[in-house]
CSV table of C-alpha atoms in Angstrom, one decimal:
chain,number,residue,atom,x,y,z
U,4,UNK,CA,0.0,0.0,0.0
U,5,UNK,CA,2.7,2.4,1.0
U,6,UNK,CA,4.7,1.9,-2.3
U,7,UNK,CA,1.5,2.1,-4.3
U,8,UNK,CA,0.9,5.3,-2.7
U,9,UNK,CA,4.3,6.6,-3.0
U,10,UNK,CA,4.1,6.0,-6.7
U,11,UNK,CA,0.8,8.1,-7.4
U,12,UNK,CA,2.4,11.1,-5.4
U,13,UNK,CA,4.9,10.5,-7.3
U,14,UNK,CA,3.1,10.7,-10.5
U,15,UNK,CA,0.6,13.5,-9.8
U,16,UNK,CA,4.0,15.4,-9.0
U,17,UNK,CA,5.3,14.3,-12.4
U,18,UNK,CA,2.6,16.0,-13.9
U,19,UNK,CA,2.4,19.1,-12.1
U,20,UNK,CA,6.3,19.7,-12.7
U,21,UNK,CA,5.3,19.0,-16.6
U,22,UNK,CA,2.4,21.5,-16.8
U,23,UNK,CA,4.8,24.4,-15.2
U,24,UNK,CA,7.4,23.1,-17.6
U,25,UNK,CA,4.9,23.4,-20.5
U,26,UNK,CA,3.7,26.9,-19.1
U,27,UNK,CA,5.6,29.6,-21.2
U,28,UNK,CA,7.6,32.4,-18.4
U,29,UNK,CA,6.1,35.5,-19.1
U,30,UNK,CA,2.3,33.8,-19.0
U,31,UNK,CA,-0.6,34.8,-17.0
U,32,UNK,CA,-4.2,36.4,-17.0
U,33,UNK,CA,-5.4,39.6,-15.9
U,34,UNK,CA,-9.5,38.9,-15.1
U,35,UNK,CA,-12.1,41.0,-14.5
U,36,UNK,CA,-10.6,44.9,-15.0
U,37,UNK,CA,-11.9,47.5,-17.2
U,38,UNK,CA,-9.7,46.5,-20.1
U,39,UNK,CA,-8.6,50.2,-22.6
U,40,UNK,CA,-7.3,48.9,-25.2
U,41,UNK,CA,-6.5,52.6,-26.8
U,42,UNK,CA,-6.9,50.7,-30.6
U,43,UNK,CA,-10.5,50.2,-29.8
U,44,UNK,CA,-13.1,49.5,-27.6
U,45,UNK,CA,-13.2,49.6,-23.3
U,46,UNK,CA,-14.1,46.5,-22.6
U,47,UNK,CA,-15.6,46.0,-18.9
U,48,UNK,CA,-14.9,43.2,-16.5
U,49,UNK,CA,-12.6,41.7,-19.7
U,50,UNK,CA,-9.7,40.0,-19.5
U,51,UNK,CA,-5.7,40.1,-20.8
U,52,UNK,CA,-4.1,36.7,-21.4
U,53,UNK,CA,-0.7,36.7,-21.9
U,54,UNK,CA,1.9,33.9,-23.2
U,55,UNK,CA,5.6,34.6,-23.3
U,56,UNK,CA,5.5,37.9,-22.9
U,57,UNK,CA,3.1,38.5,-25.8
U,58,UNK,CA,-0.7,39.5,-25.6
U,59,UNK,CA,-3.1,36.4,-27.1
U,60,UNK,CA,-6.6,37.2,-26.1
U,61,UNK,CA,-8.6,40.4,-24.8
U,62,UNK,CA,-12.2,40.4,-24.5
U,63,UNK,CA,-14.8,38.9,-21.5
U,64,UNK,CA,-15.2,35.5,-22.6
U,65,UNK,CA,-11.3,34.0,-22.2
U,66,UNK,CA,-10.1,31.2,-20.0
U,67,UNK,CA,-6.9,30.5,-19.1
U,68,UNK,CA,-4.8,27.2,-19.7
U,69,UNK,CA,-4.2,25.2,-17.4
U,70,UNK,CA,-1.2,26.1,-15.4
U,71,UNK,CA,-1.5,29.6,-16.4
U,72,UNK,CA,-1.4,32.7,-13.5
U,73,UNK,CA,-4.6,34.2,-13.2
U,74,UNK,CA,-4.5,37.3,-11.5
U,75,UNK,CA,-7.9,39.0,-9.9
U,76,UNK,CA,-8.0,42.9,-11.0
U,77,UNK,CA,-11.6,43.0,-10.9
U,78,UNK,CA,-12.9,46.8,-9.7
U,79,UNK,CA,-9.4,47.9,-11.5
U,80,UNK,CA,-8.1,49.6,-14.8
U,81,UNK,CA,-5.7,47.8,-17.4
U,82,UNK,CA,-3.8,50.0,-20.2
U,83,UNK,CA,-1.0,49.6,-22.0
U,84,UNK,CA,1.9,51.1,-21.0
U,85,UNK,CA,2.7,54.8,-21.7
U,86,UNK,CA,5.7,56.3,-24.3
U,87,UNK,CA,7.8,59.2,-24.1
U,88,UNK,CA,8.2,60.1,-27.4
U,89,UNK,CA,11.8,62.2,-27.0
U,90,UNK,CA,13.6,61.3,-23.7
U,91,UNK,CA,17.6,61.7,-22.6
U,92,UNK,CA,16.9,59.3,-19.4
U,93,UNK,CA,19.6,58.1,-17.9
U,94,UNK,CA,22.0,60.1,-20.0
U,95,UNK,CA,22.5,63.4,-18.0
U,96,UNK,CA,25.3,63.5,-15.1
U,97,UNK,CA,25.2,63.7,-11.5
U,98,UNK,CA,27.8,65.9,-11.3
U,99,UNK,CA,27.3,69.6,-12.4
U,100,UNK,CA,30.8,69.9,-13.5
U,101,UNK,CA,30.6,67.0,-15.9
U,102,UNK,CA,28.8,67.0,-19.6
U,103,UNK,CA,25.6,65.2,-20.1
U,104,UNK,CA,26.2,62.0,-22.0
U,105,UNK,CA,22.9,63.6,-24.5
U,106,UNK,CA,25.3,66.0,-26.2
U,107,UNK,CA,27.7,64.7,-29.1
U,108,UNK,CA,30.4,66.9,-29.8
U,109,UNK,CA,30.5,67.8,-33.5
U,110,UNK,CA,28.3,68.7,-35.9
U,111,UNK,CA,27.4,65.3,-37.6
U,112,UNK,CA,26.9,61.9,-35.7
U,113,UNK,CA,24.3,59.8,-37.6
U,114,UNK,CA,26.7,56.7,-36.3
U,115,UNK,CA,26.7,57.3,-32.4
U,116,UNK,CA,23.4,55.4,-30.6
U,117,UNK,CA,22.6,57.5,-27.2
U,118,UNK,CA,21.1,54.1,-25.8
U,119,UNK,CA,24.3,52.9,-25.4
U,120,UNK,CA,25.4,55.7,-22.5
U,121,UNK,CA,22.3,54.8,-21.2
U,122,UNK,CA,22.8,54.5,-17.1
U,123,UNK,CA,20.6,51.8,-16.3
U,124,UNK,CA,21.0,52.5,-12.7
U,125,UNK,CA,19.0,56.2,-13.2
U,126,UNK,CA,16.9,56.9,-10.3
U,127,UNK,CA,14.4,58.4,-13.2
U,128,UNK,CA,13.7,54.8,-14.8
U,129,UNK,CA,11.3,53.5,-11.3
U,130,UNK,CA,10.0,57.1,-11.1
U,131,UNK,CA,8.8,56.6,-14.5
U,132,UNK,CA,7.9,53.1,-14.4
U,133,UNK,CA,6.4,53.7,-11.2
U,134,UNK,CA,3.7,56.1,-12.9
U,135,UNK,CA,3.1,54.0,-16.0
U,136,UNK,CA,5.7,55.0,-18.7
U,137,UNK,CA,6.8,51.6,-20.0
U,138,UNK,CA,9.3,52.6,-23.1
U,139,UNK,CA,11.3,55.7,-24.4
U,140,UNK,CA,12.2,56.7,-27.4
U,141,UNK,CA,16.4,57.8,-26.3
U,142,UNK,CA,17.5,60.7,-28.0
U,143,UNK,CA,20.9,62.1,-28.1
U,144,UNK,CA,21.4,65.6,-28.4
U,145,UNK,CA,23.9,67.7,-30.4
U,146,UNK,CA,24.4,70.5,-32.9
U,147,UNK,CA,23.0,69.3,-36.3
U,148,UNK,CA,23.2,65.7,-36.4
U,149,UNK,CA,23.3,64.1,-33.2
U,150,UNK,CA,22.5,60.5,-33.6
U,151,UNK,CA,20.4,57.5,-33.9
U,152,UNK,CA,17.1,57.0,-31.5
U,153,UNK,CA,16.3,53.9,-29.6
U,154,UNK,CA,13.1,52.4,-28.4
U,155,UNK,CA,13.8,51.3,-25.0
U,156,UNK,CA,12.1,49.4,-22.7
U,157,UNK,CA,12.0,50.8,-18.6
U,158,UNK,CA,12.3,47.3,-17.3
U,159,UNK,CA,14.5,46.5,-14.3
U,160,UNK,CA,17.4,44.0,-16.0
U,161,UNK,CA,20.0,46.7,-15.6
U,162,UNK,CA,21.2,46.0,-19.4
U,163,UNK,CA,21.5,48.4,-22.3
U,164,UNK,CA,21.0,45.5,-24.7
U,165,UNK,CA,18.2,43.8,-23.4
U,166,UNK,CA,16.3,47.1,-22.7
U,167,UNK,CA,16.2,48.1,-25.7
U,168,UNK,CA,13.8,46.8,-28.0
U,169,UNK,CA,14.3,48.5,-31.5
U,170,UNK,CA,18.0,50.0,-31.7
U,171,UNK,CA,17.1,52.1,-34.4
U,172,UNK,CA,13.8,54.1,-34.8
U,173,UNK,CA,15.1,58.0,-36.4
U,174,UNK,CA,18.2,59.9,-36.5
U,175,UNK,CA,18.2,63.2,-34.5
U,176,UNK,CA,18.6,66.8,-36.4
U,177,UNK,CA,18.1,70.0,-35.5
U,178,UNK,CA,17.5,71.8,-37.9
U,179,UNK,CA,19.5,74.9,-38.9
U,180,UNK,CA,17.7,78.4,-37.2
U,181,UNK,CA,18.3,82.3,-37.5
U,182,UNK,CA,18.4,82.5,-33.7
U,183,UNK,CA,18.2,86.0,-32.7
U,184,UNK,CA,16.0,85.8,-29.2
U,185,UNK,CA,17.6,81.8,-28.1
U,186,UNK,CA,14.9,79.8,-26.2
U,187,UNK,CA,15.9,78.5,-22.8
U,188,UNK,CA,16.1,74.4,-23.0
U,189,UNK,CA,13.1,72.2,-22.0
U,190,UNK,CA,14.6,71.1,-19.3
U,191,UNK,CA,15.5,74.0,-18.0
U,192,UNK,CA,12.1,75.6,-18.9
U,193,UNK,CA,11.0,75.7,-15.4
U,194,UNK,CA,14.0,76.1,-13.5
U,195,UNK,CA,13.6,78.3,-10.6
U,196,UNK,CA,17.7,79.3,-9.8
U,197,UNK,CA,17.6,80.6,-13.5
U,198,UNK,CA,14.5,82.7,-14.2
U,199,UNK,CA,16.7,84.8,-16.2
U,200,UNK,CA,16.4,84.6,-20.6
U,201,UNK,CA,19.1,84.2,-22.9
U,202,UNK,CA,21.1,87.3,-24.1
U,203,UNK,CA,19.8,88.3,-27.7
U,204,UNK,CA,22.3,87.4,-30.6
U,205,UNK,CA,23.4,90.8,-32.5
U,206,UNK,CA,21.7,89.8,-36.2
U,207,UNK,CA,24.9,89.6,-38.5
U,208,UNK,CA,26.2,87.0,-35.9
U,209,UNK,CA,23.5,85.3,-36.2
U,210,UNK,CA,22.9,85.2,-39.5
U,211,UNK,CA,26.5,84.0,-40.7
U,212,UNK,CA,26.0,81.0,-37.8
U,213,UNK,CA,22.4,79.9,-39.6
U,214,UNK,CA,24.1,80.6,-43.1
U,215,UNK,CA,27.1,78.6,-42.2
U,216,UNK,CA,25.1,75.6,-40.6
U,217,UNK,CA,22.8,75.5,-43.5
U,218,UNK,CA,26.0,75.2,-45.5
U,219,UNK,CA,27.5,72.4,-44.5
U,220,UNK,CA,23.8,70.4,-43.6
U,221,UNK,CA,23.4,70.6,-47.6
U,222,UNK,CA,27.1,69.8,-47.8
U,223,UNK,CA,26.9,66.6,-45.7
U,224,UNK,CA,23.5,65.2,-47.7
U,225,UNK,CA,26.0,65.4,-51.2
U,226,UNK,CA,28.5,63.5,-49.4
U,227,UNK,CA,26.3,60.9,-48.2
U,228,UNK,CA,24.4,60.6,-51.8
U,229,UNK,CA,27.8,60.4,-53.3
U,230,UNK,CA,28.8,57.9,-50.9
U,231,UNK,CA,25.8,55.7,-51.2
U,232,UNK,CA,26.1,55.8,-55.0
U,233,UNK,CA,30.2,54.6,-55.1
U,234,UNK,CA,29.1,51.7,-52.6
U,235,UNK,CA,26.3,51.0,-55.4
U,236,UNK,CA,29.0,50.7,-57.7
U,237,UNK,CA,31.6,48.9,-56.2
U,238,UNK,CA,33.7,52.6,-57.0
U,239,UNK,CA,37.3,51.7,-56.9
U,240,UNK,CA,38.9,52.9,-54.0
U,241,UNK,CA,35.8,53.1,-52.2
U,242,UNK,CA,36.2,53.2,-48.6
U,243,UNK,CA,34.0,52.4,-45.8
U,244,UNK,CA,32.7,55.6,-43.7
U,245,UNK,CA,30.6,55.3,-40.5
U,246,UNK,CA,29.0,58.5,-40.6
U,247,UNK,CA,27.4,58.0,-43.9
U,248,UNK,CA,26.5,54.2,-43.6
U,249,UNK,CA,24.3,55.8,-41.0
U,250,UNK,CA,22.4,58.2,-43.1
U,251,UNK,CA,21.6,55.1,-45.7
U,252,UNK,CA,18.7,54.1,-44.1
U,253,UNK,CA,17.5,58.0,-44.1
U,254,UNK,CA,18.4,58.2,-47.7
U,255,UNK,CA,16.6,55.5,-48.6
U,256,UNK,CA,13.6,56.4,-47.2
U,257,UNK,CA,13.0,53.7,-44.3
U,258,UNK,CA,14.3,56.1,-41.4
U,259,UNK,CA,13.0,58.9,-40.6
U,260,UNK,CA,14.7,62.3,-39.2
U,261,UNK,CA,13.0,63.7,-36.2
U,262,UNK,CA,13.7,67.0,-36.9
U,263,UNK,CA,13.5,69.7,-34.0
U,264,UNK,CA,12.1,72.5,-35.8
U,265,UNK,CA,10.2,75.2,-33.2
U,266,UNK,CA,9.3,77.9,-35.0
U,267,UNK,CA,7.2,78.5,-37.9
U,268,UNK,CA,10.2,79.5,-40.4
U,269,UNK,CA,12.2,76.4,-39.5
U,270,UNK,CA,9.2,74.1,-39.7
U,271,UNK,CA,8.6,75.4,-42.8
U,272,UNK,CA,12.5,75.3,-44.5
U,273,UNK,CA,12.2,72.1,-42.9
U,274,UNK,CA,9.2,70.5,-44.6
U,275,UNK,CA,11.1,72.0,-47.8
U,276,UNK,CA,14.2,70.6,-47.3
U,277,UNK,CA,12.3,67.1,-46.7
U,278,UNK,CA,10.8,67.4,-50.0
U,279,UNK,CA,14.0,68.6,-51.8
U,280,UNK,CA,16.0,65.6,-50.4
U,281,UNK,CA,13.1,63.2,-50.6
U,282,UNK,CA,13.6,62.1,-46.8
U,283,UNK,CA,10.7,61.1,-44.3
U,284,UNK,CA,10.7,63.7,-41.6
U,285,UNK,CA,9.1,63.8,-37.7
U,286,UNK,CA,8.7,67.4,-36.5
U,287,UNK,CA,9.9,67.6,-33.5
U,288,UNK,CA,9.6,70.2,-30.4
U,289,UNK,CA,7.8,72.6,-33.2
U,290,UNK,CA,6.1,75.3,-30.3
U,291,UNK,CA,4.7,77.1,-33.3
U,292,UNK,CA,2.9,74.0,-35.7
U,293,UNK,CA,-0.3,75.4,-35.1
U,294,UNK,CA,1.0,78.4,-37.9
U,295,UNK,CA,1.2,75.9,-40.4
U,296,UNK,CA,-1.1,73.0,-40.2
U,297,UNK,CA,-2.1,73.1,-44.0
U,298,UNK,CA,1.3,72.4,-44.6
U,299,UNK,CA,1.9,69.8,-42.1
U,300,UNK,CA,-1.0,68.0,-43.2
U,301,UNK,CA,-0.9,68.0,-47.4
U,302,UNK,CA,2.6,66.2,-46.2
U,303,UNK,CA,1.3,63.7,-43.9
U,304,UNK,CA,4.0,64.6,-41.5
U,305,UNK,CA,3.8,63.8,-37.8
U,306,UNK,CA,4.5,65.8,-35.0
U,307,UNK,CA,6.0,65.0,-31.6
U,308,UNK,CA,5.1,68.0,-28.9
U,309,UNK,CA,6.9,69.0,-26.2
U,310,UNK,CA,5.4,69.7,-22.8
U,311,UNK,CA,2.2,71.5,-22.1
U,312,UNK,CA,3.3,72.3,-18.8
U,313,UNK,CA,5.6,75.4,-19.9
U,314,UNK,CA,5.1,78.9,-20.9
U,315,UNK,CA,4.6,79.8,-24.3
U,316,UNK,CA,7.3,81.0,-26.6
U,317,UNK,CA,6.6,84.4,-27.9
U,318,UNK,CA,5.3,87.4,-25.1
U,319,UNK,CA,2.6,88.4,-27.0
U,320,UNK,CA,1.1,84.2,-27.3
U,321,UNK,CA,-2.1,83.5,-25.5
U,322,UNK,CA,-1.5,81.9,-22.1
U,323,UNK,CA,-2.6,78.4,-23.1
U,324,UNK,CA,-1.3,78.2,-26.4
U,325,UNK,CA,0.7,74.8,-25.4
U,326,UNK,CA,-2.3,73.8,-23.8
U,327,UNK,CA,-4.6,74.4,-27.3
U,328,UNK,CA,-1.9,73.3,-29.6
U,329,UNK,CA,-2.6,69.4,-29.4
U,330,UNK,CA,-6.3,69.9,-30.0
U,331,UNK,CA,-5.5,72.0,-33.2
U,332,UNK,CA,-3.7,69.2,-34.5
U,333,UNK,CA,-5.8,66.5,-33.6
U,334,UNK,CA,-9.1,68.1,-35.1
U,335,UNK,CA,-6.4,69.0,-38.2
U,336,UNK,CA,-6.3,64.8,-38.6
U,337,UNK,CA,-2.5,65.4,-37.9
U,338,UNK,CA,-1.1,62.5,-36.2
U,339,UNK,CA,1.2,63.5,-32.9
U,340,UNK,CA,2.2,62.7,-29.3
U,341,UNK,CA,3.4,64.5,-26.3
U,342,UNK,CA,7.0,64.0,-24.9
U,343,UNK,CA,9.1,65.4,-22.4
U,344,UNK,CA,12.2,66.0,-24.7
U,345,UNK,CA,13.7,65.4,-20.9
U,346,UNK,CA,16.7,63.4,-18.7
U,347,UNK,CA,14.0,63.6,-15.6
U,348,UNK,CA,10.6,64.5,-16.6
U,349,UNK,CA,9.4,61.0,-17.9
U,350,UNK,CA,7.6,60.3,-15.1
U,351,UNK,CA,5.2,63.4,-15.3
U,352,UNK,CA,4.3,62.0,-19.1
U,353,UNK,CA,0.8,61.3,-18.5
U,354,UNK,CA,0.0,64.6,-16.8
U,355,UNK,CA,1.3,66.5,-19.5
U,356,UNK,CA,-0.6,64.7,-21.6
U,357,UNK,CA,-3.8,65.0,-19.2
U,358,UNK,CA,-3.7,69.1,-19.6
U,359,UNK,CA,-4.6,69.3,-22.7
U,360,UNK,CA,-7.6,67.9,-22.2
U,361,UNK,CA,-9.5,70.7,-20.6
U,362,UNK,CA,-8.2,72.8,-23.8
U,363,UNK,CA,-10.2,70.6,-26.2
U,364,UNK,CA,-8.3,67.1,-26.4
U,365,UNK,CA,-10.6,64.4,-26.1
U,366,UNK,CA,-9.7,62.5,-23.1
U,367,UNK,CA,-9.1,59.1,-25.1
U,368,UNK,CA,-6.7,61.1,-27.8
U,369,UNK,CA,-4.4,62.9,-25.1
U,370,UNK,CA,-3.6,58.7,-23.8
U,371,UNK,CA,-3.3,57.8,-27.3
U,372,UNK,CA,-0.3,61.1,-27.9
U,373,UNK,CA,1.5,58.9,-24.9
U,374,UNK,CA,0.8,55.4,-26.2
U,375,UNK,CA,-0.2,54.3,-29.4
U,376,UNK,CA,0.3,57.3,-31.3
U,377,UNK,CA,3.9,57.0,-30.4
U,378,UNK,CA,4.4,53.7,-32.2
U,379,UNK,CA,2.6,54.4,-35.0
U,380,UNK,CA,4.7,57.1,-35.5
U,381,UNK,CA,8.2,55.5,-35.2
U,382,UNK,CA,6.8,52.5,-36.8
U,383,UNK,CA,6.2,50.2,-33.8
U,384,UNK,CA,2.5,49.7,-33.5
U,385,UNK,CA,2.8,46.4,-34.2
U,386,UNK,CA,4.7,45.8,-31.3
U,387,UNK,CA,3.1,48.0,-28.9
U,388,UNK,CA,1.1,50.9,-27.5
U,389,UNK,CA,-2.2,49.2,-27.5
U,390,UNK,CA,-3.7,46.1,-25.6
U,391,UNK,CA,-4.0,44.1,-29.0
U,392,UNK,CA,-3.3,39.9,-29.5
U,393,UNK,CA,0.6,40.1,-30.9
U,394,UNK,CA,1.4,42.9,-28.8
U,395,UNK,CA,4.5,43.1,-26.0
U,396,UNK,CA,2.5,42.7,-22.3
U,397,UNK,CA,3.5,46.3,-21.7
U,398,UNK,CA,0.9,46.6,-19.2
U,399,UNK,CA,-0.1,48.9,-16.0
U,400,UNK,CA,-3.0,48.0,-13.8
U,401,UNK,CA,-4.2,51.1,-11.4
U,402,UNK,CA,-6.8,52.1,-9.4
U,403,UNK,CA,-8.2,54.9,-11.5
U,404,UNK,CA,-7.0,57.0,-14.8
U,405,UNK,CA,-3.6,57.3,-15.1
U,406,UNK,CA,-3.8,60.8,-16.0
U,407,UNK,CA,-5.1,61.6,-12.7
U,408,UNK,CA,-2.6,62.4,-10.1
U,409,UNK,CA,-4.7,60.8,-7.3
U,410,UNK,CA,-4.7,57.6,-9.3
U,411,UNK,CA,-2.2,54.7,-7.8
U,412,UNK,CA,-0.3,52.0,-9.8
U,413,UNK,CA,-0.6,48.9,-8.8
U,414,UNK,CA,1.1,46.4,-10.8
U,415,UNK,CA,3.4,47.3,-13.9
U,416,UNK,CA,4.1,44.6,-16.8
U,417,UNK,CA,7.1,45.2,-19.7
U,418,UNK,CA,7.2,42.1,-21.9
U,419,UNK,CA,4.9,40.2,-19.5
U,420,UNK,CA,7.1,40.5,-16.4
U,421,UNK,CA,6.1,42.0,-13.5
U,422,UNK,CA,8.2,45.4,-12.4
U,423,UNK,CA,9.0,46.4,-9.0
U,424,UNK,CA,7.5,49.7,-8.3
U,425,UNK,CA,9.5,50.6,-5.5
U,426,UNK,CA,11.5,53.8,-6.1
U,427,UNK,CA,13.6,56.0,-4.2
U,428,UNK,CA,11.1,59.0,-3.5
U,429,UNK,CA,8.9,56.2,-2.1
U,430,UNK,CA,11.7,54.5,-0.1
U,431,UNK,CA,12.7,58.4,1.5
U,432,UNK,CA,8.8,59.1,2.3
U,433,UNK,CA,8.6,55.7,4.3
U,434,UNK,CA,11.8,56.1,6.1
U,435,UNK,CA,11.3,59.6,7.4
U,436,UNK,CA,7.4,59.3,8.0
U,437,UNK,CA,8.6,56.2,10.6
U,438,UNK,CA,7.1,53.5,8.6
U,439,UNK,CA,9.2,50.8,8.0
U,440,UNK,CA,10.0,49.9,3.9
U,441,UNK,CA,7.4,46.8,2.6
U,442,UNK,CA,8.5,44.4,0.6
U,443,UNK,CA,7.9,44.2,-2.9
């Protein structure tokens, strides 16, 4: 009797160490949440299933296979994770003496990939994670040609590699500018120890800097069209040139530029220049789009906003004009998002977003400008941004709308694993407020 017994326990061990061996890592159901899928329709009291870290079923009527986590978020709400569309996380320095790893010395870097400076240990990436944001789009920073962008996953492996998901997405330009009254940076934009605007540029100085810039931008394009037609042609002497073997993708029209283009002149020499060098372009940062929306649109160009949360440009602007500006577009049919163009502001993505909505966004479009719209735009929507079957389980489960500052975070998935949510700001409040830390 014992052995007999010994030998089913045996067995019915057998084949529960089978089924977790057959269950995929990465594999569980959310049940019973207010599902947004942002592509479509809210489904309530729905359900996520998740294999390997991919999304296979959304809707009410799922079950989960056997083996499979399921995971009770009934009375809770499931989005995908947010996007910032132009981030430098991870890439600024501690130390004010010391130059942020965002800015590339020269004036052309097509070849240099800010993703790989990335510090993984950044205090930012929980802070952000913590509030939702589940990807960035890196971006390096420089004088005309700063380098490539990477999609980038916020998850917690502490590795450049595996954190990034698509290494190449755009190439960074800023586009040439007669800069007479210079704008103070975004992420200076609210800084209280420096309240004080640039000095104005004398006109003939700026002038000859806008002329000479202009110069050698047109200068580099012939290079790298003469380049990619001796590599055509097997060109004796050819030689290989890193710089150029970037742009090749640009010239050939399957990477974009995310051109930073603020004001109305430069978005509109930069829409002409587009055309002239038959290049897909992303405005970028461009304050003043509203001015030329006709444009924008007969060229089915995207935009990528910055902040709403920052004063307007000109003195003489309305006082919400970069809270109106994203309802323009939107009701223009112009496809955008809303980024923080920011080393630390990530993780105040979805209230950005969330303060346009009083100025006429529809409160469904101002998530999509941090989400889906994102993808779509760097051409990654079939990867993420939406709770669709195929998608990455880049997932956040909260208590309310993630817009909302009241609203809390539950649970957080990249890829289909779970994040831990504890960051440092939390980990301060509960050791001075005489609580001890919990455990994730």
């Amino acid at each position: 009797m014992k052995v007999r017994v010994t030998k089913i326990c045996c067995a019915v061990a057998g084949a529960c160490l089978a089924v977790q061996a057959q269950t995929p890592a990465g594999s569980f159901m959310l049940k019973g949440g207010t599902i947004h899928t942002v592509s479509g329709a809210t489904i309530e009291n729905g359900a996520v299933l998740v294999r390997d870290g991919k999304i296979v079923g959304v809707g009410k009527n799922i079950t989960a296979p056997e083996g499979y986590k399921v995971i009770d978020v009934h009375g809770e709400q499931v989005y995908p994770g947010m996007i910032d569309a132009a981030s430098m996380m991870g890439l600024d320095s501690q130390a004010e003496e010391l130059k942020s790893d965002a800015d590339e010395m020269g004036l052309f870097n097509p070849q240099l990939r800010a993703v790989t400076a990335m510090n993984t240990a950044s205090e930012h990436i929980p802070a952000s994670r913590a509030n939702g944001v589940t990807g960035i789009i890196e971006m390096p920073e420089g004088d005309l040609i700063s380098g490539q962008m990477s999609l980038v996953h916020l998850d917690d492996s502490g590795n450049n590699q595996e954190m990034t998901v698509a290494p190449l997405v755009a190439i960074h330009l800023r586009f040439p500018a007669l800069t007479i009254h210079p704008l103070r940076p975004l992420e200076n934009n609210d800084a209280d120890d420096d309240p004080a605007d640039p000095e104005p540029i004398p006109y003939e100085e700026a002038k000859k800097a806008y002329d000479d810039k202009m110069s050698a931008l047109l200068k580099f394009f012939d290079d790298a069209r003469q380049y990619q037609k001796e590599k055509a042609a097997h060109a004796a002497g050819f030689q290989l040139d890193r710089r150029f073997e970037a742009m090749l993708p640009v010239l050939e029209g399957k990477t974009p530029l995310f051109v930073t283009a603020v004001r109305e002149q430069e978005i509109r020499e930069a829409i002409d220049f587009a055309d002239k060098q038959k290049v897909k372009i992303i405005l970028a940062d461009a304050a003043e789009c509203y001015k030329v929306i006709p444009e924008i649109k007969a060229h089915n160009i995207s935009v990528v906003l910055g902040p709403t949360f920052r004063l307007p440009i000109n003195p003489d602007d309305p006082y919400d004009r970069m809270y109106t500006t994203p309802a323009a577009l939107q009701k223009a049919g112009i496809r955008f998002a809303i980024a923080s163009f920011s080393a630390r502001q990530s993780r105040n993505l979805p209230f950005q977003a969330a303060a346009a909505v009083p100025f006429g966004l529809a409160h469904d479009d101002a998530y999509r400008a941090v989400s889906l719209s994102v993808a779509e735009i760097f051409g990654v929507a079939k990867q993420m941004g939406s709770i669709e079957e195929g998608k990455s389980a880049d997932l956040i489960v909260a208590d309310g709308d993630p817009m909302e500052v009241t609203t809390n975070v539950k649970m957080v998935f990249i890829g289909g694993k779970p994040e831990n949510l504890d960051t440092r700001q939390r980990r301060l409040y509960e050791k001075y407020s005489g609580n001890p830390p919990k455990q994730q």
